[in-house]
């Protein structure tokens, strides 16, 4: 049985995604793993989407289109890829997606923030790595 069968890749719709996707794409080719690209929309509409029964915001539509584009590109490169647009707190939703989809590895890019900025930004990667039972691959964004 391969080491990794399903890898969750957290994408944020920024240039940092290219760093993690290039690395994980190679890893998936080596192991035959399926990629699950997850973006967590966390604007007001996204965080309150279910509770207030809101319509999908322009930001959420843009995020969904971005995921579709990434999926097409990676599939054209020979990879098996699924996507998921989650809404709410990024760390909470990434952990939930990892559990629901029984992933073997979570891959995320980091930005190399310093202590004060990490506190202000919530350090999603740090929260995720403490809350999951699978390995977490962190790569600093280029």
mmCIF file with all atom_site columns, C-alpha atoms in Angstrom:
data_model
loop_
_atom_site.group_PDB
_atom_site.id
_atom_site.type_symbol
_atom_site.label_atom_id
_atom_site.label_alt_id
_atom_site.label_comp_id
_atom_site.label_asym_id
_atom_site.label_entity_id
_atom_site.label_seq_id
_atom_site.pdbx_PDB_ins_code
_atom_site.Cartn_x
_atom_site.Cartn_y
_atom_site.Cartn_z
_atom_site.occupancy
_atom_site.B_iso_or_equiv
_atom_site.pdbx_formal_charge
_atom_site.auth_seq_id
_atom_site.auth_comp_id
_atom_site.auth_asym_id
_atom_site.auth_atom_id
_atom_site.pdbx_PDB_model_num
ATOM 1   C CA . UNK A 1 1   ? 0.000   0.000  0.000   1.00 0.00 ? 1   UNK A CA 1
ATOM 2   C CA . UNK A 1 2   ? 1.427   3.445  -0.933  1.00 0.00 ? 2   UNK A CA 1
ATOM 3   C CA . UNK A 1 3   ? 2.651   5.766  1.796   1.00 0.00 ? 3   UNK A CA 1
ATOM 4   C CA . UNK A 1 4   ? 0.166   8.493  0.826   1.00 0.00 ? 4   UNK A CA 1
ATOM 5   C CA . UNK A 1 5   ? -3.177  7.842  -0.805  1.00 0.00 ? 5   UNK A CA 1
ATOM 6   C CA . UNK A 1 6   ? -4.872  11.198 -0.237  1.00 0.00 ? 6   UNK A CA 1
ATOM 7   C CA . UNK A 1 7   ? -3.127  14.517 0.387   1.00 0.00 ? 7   UNK A CA 1
ATOM 8   C CA . UNK A 1 8   ? -5.026  17.602 1.515   1.00 0.00 ? 8   UNK A CA 1
ATOM 9   C CA . UNK A 1 9   ? -3.446  20.727 0.077   1.00 0.00 ? 9   UNK A CA 1
ATOM 10  C CA . UNK A 1 10  ? -4.504  23.998 1.686   1.00 0.00 ? 10  UNK A CA 1
ATOM 11  C CA . UNK A 1 11  ? -4.598  26.754 -0.926  1.00 0.00 ? 11  UNK A CA 1
ATOM 12  C CA . UNK A 1 12  ? -5.249  30.400 -0.236  1.00 0.00 ? 12  UNK A CA 1
ATOM 13  C CA . UNK A 1 13  ? -5.638  31.945 -3.690  1.00 0.00 ? 13  UNK A CA 1
ATOM 14  C CA . UNK A 1 14  ? -2.247  33.652 -3.545  1.00 0.00 ? 14  UNK A CA 1
ATOM 15  C CA . UNK A 1 15  ? 1.171   33.233 -5.168  1.00 0.00 ? 15  UNK A CA 1
ATOM 16  C CA . UNK A 1 16  ? 2.196   31.107 -2.156  1.00 0.00 ? 16  UNK A CA 1
ATOM 17  C CA . UNK A 1 17  ? 0.071   28.285 -3.572  1.00 0.00 ? 17  UNK A CA 1
ATOM 18  C CA . UNK A 1 18  ? 2.562   27.635 -6.358  1.00 0.00 ? 18  UNK A CA 1
ATOM 19  C CA . UNK A 1 19  ? 5.255   26.639 -3.851  1.00 0.00 ? 19  UNK A CA 1
ATOM 20  C CA . UNK A 1 20  ? 3.162   23.980 -2.170  1.00 0.00 ? 20  UNK A CA 1
ATOM 21  C CA . UNK A 1 21  ? 1.505   22.746 -5.379  1.00 0.00 ? 21  UNK A CA 1
ATOM 22  C CA . UNK A 1 22  ? 4.821   22.208 -7.164  1.00 0.00 ? 22  UNK A CA 1
ATOM 23  C CA . UNK A 1 23  ? 6.197   20.170 -4.262  1.00 0.00 ? 23  UNK A CA 1
ATOM 24  C CA . UNK A 1 24  ? 3.035   18.188 -3.580  1.00 0.00 ? 24  UNK A CA 1
ATOM 25  C CA . UNK A 1 25  ? 2.443   17.547 -7.271  1.00 0.00 ? 25  UNK A CA 1
ATOM 26  C CA . UNK A 1 26  ? 5.796   15.774 -7.451  1.00 0.00 ? 26  UNK A CA 1
ATOM 27  C CA . UNK A 1 27  ? 5.027   13.851 -4.256  1.00 0.00 ? 27  UNK A CA 1
ATOM 28  C CA . UNK A 1 28  ? 1.632   12.757 -5.608  1.00 0.00 ? 28  UNK A CA 1
ATOM 29  C CA . UNK A 1 29  ? 3.216   11.541 -8.831  1.00 0.00 ? 29  UNK A CA 1
ATOM 30  C CA . UNK A 1 30  ? 5.726   9.470  -6.844  1.00 0.00 ? 30  UNK A CA 1
ATOM 31  C CA . UNK A 1 31  ? 3.141   7.930  -4.532  1.00 0.00 ? 31  UNK A CA 1
ATOM 32  C CA . UNK A 1 32  ? 0.082   7.845  -6.801  1.00 0.00 ? 32  UNK A CA 1
ATOM 33  C CA . UNK A 1 33  ? -1.831  9.927  -4.252  1.00 0.00 ? 33  UNK A CA 1
ATOM 34  C CA . UNK A 1 34  ? -5.018  11.830 -4.935  1.00 0.00 ? 34  UNK A CA 1
ATOM 35  C CA . UNK A 1 35  ? -4.914  15.543 -4.103  1.00 0.00 ? 35  UNK A CA 1
ATOM 36  C CA . UNK A 1 36  ? -7.720  17.284 -2.257  1.00 0.00 ? 36  UNK A CA 1
ATOM 37  C CA . UNK A 1 37  ? -7.343  21.039 -2.768  1.00 0.00 ? 37  UNK A CA 1
ATOM 38  C CA . UNK A 1 38  ? -9.091  22.930 0.011   1.00 0.00 ? 38  UNK A CA 1
ATOM 39  C CA . UNK A 1 39  ? -9.635  26.656 0.164   1.00 0.00 ? 39  UNK A CA 1
ATOM 40  C CA . UNK A 1 40  ? -11.371 28.171 3.164   1.00 0.00 ? 40  UNK A CA 1
ATOM 41  C CA . UNK A 1 41  ? -13.282 31.341 2.385   1.00 0.00 ? 41  UNK A CA 1
ATOM 42  C CA . UNK A 1 42  ? -13.323 33.378 5.560   1.00 0.00 ? 42  UNK A CA 1
ATOM 43  C CA . UNK A 1 43  ? -14.936 36.715 4.727   1.00 0.00 ? 43  UNK A CA 1
ATOM 44  C CA . UNK A 1 44  ? -18.132 37.836 6.472   1.00 0.00 ? 44  UNK A CA 1
ATOM 45  C CA . UNK A 1 45  ? -20.442 36.053 4.038   1.00 0.00 ? 45  UNK A CA 1
ATOM 46  C CA . UNK A 1 46  ? -18.393 32.856 4.216   1.00 0.00 ? 46  UNK A CA 1
ATOM 47  C CA . UNK A 1 47  ? -18.158 32.812 8.017   1.00 0.00 ? 47  UNK A CA 1
ATOM 48  C CA . UNK A 1 48  ? -21.914 33.345 8.338   1.00 0.00 ? 48  UNK A CA 1
ATOM 49  C CA . UNK A 1 49  ? -23.030 31.490 5.202   1.00 0.00 ? 49  UNK A CA 1
ATOM 50  C CA . UNK A 1 50  ? -25.000 28.686 6.866   1.00 0.00 ? 50  UNK A CA 1
ATOM 51  C CA . UNK A 1 51  ? -26.195 30.507 9.987   1.00 0.00 ? 51  UNK A CA 1
ATOM 52  C CA . UNK A 1 52  ? -27.646 33.470 8.099   1.00 0.00 ? 52  UNK A CA 1
ATOM 53  C CA . UNK A 1 53  ? -28.523 31.502 4.948   1.00 0.00 ? 53  UNK A CA 1
ATOM 54  C CA . UNK A 1 54  ? -26.583 33.937 2.794   1.00 0.00 ? 54  UNK A CA 1
ATOM 55  C CA . UNK A 1 55  ? -25.978 33.750 -0.922  1.00 0.00 ? 55  UNK A CA 1
ATOM 56  C CA . UNK A 1 56  ? -22.513 32.971 -2.168  1.00 0.00 ? 56  UNK A CA 1
ATOM 57  C CA . UNK A 1 57  ? -20.420 36.157 -2.172  1.00 0.00 ? 57  UNK A CA 1
ATOM 58  C CA . UNK A 1 58  ? -18.330 37.393 -5.090  1.00 0.00 ? 58  UNK A CA 1
ATOM 59  C CA . UNK A 1 59  ? -15.251 36.367 -3.088  1.00 0.00 ? 59  UNK A CA 1
ATOM 60  C CA . UNK A 1 60  ? -16.596 32.819 -2.756  1.00 0.00 ? 60  UNK A CA 1
ATOM 61  C CA . UNK A 1 61  ? -17.398 32.624 -6.492  1.00 0.00 ? 61  UNK A CA 1
ATOM 62  C CA . UNK A 1 62  ? -13.883 33.822 -7.289  1.00 0.00 ? 62  UNK A CA 1
ATOM 63  C CA . UNK A 1 63  ? -12.434 31.225 -4.902  1.00 0.00 ? 63  UNK A CA 1
ATOM 64  C CA . UNK A 1 64  ? -14.490 28.453 -6.528  1.00 0.00 ? 64  UNK A CA 1
ATOM 65  C CA . UNK A 1 65  ? -13.277 29.510 -9.992  1.00 0.00 ? 65  UNK A CA 1
ATOM 66  C CA . UNK A 1 66  ? -9.702  29.527 -8.703  1.00 0.00 ? 66  UNK A CA 1
ATOM 67  C CA . UNK A 1 67  ? -10.079 25.979 -7.373  1.00 0.00 ? 67  UNK A CA 1
ATOM 68  C CA . UNK A 1 68  ? -11.546 24.859 -10.716 1.00 0.00 ? 68  UNK A CA 1
ATOM 69  C CA . UNK A 1 69  ? -8.606  26.398 -12.581 1.00 0.00 ? 69  UNK A CA 1
ATOM 70  C CA . UNK A 1 70  ? -6.055  24.713 -10.310 1.00 0.00 ? 70  UNK A CA 1
ATOM 71  C CA . UNK A 1 71  ? -7.851  21.397 -10.684 1.00 0.00 ? 71  UNK A CA 1
ATOM 72  C CA . UNK A 1 72  ? -7.821  21.626 -14.497 1.00 0.00 ? 72  UNK A CA 1
ATOM 73  C CA . UNK A 1 73  ? -4.104  22.472 -14.549 1.00 0.00 ? 73  UNK A CA 1
ATOM 74  C CA . UNK A 1 74  ? -3.150  19.626 -12.214 1.00 0.00 ? 74  UNK A CA 1
ATOM 75  C CA . UNK A 1 75  ? -5.350  17.076 -13.984 1.00 0.00 ? 75  UNK A CA 1
ATOM 76  C CA . UNK A 1 76  ? -3.724  18.093 -17.276 1.00 0.00 ? 76  UNK A CA 1
ATOM 77  C CA . UNK A 1 77  ? -0.420  17.292 -15.530 1.00 0.00 ? 77  UNK A CA 1
ATOM 78  C CA . UNK A 1 78  ? -1.620  13.743 -14.895 1.00 0.00 ? 78  UNK A CA 1
ATOM 79  C CA . UNK A 1 79  ? -2.816  14.073 -11.301 1.00 0.00 ? 79  UNK A CA 1
ATOM 80  C CA . UNK A 1 80  ? -6.055  12.930 -9.672  1.00 0.00 ? 80  UNK A CA 1
ATOM 81  C CA . UNK A 1 81  ? -7.525  16.037 -8.035  1.00 0.00 ? 81  UNK A CA 1
ATOM 82  C CA . UNK A 1 82  ? -10.675 16.933 -6.132  1.00 0.00 ? 82  UNK A CA 1
ATOM 83  C CA . UNK A 1 83  ? -11.531 20.350 -4.721  1.00 0.00 ? 83  UNK A CA 1
ATOM 84  C CA . UNK A 1 84  ? -13.419 21.666 -1.745  1.00 0.00 ? 84  UNK A CA 1
ATOM 85  C CA . UNK A 1 85  ? -14.466 25.217 -0.912  1.00 0.00 ? 85  UNK A CA 1
ATOM 86  C CA . UNK A 1 86  ? -15.046 25.431 2.826   1.00 0.00 ? 86  UNK A CA 1
ATOM 87  C CA . UNK A 1 87  ? -16.380 28.395 4.780   1.00 0.00 ? 87  UNK A CA 1
ATOM 88  C CA . UNK A 1 88  ? -15.489 29.663 8.221   1.00 0.00 ? 88  UNK A CA 1
ATOM 89  C CA . UNK A 1 89  ? -12.376 29.569 10.380  1.00 0.00 ? 89  UNK A CA 1
ATOM 90  C CA . UNK A 1 90  ? -9.493  28.257 8.245   1.00 0.00 ? 90  UNK A CA 1
ATOM 91  C CA . UNK A 1 91  ? -7.834  26.044 10.881  1.00 0.00 ? 91  UNK A CA 1
ATOM 92  C CA . UNK A 1 92  ? -11.122 24.518 12.021  1.00 0.00 ? 92  UNK A CA 1
ATOM 93  C CA . UNK A 1 93  ? -12.278 23.817 8.473   1.00 0.00 ? 93  UNK A CA 1
ATOM 94  C CA . UNK A 1 94  ? -8.943  22.322 7.365   1.00 0.00 ? 94  UNK A CA 1
ATOM 95  C CA . UNK A 1 95  ? -8.986  19.949 10.327  1.00 0.00 ? 95  UNK A CA 1
ATOM 96  C CA . UNK A 1 96  ? -12.604 19.021 9.573   1.00 0.00 ? 96  UNK A CA 1
ATOM 97  C CA . UNK A 1 97  ? -11.811 18.364 5.905   1.00 0.00 ? 97  UNK A CA 1
ATOM 98  C CA . UNK A 1 98  ? -8.802  16.226 6.841   1.00 0.00 ? 98  UNK A CA 1
ATOM 99  C CA . UNK A 1 99  ? -10.941 14.062 9.106   1.00 0.00 ? 99  UNK A CA 1
ATOM 100 C CA . UNK A 1 100 ? -13.950 13.805 6.761   1.00 0.00 ? 100 UNK A CA 1
ATOM 101 C CA . UNK A 1 101 ? -11.821 12.846 3.773   1.00 0.00 ? 101 UNK A CA 1
ATOM 102 C CA . UNK A 1 102 ? -9.447  10.539 5.662   1.00 0.00 ? 102 UNK A CA 1
ATOM 103 C CA . UNK A 1 103 ? -6.298  12.190 4.339   1.00 0.00 ? 103 UNK A CA 1
ATOM 104 C CA . UNK A 1 104 ? -2.829  10.768 4.980   1.00 0.00 ? 104 UNK A CA 1
ATOM 105 C CA . UNK A 1 105 ? -0.985  14.097 4.799   1.00 0.00 ? 105 UNK A CA 1
ATOM 106 C CA . UNK A 1 106 ? -1.796  17.798 5.005   1.00 0.00 ? 106 UNK A CA 1
ATOM 107 C CA . UNK A 1 107 ? 0.366   20.177 2.979   1.00 0.00 ? 107 UNK A CA 1
ATOM 108 C CA . UNK A 1 108 ? 0.423   23.923 3.585   1.00 0.00 ? 108 UNK A CA 1
ATOM 109 C CA . UNK A 1 109 ? 2.624   26.874 2.777   1.00 0.00 ? 109 UNK A CA 1
ATOM 110 C CA . UNK A 1 110 ? 3.769   29.267 5.475   1.00 0.00 ? 110 UNK A CA 1
ATOM 111 C CA . UNK A 1 111 ? 4.843   32.860 5.181   1.00 0.00 ? 111 UNK A CA 1
ATOM 112 C CA . UNK A 1 112 ? 7.657   32.994 7.725   1.00 0.00 ? 112 UNK A CA 1
ATOM 113 C CA . UNK A 1 113 ? 5.979   35.608 9.909   1.00 0.00 ? 113 UNK A CA 1
ATOM 114 C CA . UNK A 1 114 ? 7.592   36.713 13.107  1.00 0.00 ? 114 UNK A CA 1
ATOM 115 C CA . UNK A 1 115 ? 6.068   36.222 16.549  1.00 0.00 ? 115 UNK A CA 1
ATOM 116 C CA . UNK A 1 116 ? 3.880   39.358 16.774  1.00 0.00 ? 116 UNK A CA 1
ATOM 117 C CA . UNK A 1 117 ? 2.502   38.958 13.267  1.00 0.00 ? 117 UNK A CA 1
ATOM 118 C CA . UNK A 1 118 ? 1.734   35.261 13.940  1.00 0.00 ? 118 UNK A CA 1
ATOM 119 C CA . UNK A 1 119 ? -0.325  36.222 16.983  1.00 0.00 ? 119 UNK A CA 1
ATOM 120 C CA . UNK A 1 120 ? -2.235  38.831 15.004  1.00 0.00 ? 120 UNK A CA 1
ATOM 121 C CA . UNK A 1 121 ? -2.855  36.534 12.023  1.00 0.00 ? 121 UNK A CA 1
ATOM 122 C CA . UNK A 1 122 ? -3.843  33.493 14.058  1.00 0.00 ? 122 UNK A CA 1
ATOM 123 C CA . UNK A 1 123 ? -1.100  31.148 12.784  1.00 0.00 ? 123 UNK A CA 1
ATOM 124 C CA . UNK A 1 124 ? -3.423  28.767 10.925  1.00 0.00 ? 124 UNK A CA 1
ATOM 125 C CA . UNK A 1 125 ? -0.624  26.317 10.138  1.00 0.00 ? 125 UNK A CA 1
ATOM 126 C CA . UNK A 1 126 ? 0.380   26.133 13.782  1.00 0.00 ? 126 UNK A CA 1
ATOM 127 C CA . UNK A 1 127 ? -3.198  25.469 14.907  1.00 0.00 ? 127 UNK A CA 1
ATOM 128 C CA . UNK A 1 128 ? -3.711  22.795 12.247  1.00 0.00 ? 128 UNK A CA 1
ATOM 129 C CA . UNK A 1 129 ? -0.530  20.892 13.090  1.00 0.00 ? 129 UNK A CA 1
ATOM 130 C CA . UNK A 1 130 ? -1.556  20.699 16.744  1.00 0.00 ? 130 UNK A CA 1
ATOM 131 C CA . UNK A 1 131 ? -5.094  19.490 16.021  1.00 0.00 ? 131 UNK A CA 1
ATOM 132 C CA . UNK A 1 132 ? -4.585  16.672 13.504  1.00 0.00 ? 132 UNK A CA 1
ATOM 133 C CA . UNK A 1 133 ? -3.303  13.131 13.840  1.00 0.00 ? 133 UNK A CA 1
ATOM 134 C CA . UNK A 1 134 ? -1.701  12.930 10.383  1.00 0.00 ? 134 UNK A CA 1
ATOM 135 C CA . UNK A 1 135 ? 1.627   14.404 9.276   1.00 0.00 ? 135 UNK A CA 1
ATOM 136 C CA . UNK A 1 136 ? 1.662   18.049 8.212   1.00 0.00 ? 136 UNK A CA 1
ATOM 137 C CA . UNK A 1 137 ? 4.088   19.231 5.557   1.00 0.00 ? 137 UNK A CA 1
ATOM 138 C CA . UNK A 1 138 ? 4.879   22.939 5.874   1.00 0.00 ? 138 UNK A CA 1
ATOM 139 C CA . UNK A 1 139 ? 6.797   24.742 3.143   1.00 0.00 ? 139 UNK A CA 1
ATOM 140 C CA . UNK A 1 140 ? 7.802   28.364 3.311   1.00 0.00 ? 140 UNK A CA 1
ATOM 141 C CA . UNK A 1 141 ? 6.269   30.305 0.431   1.00 0.00 ? 141 UNK A CA 1
ATOM 142 C CA . UNK A 1 142 ? 8.727   31.609 -2.155  1.00 0.00 ? 142 UNK A CA 1
#
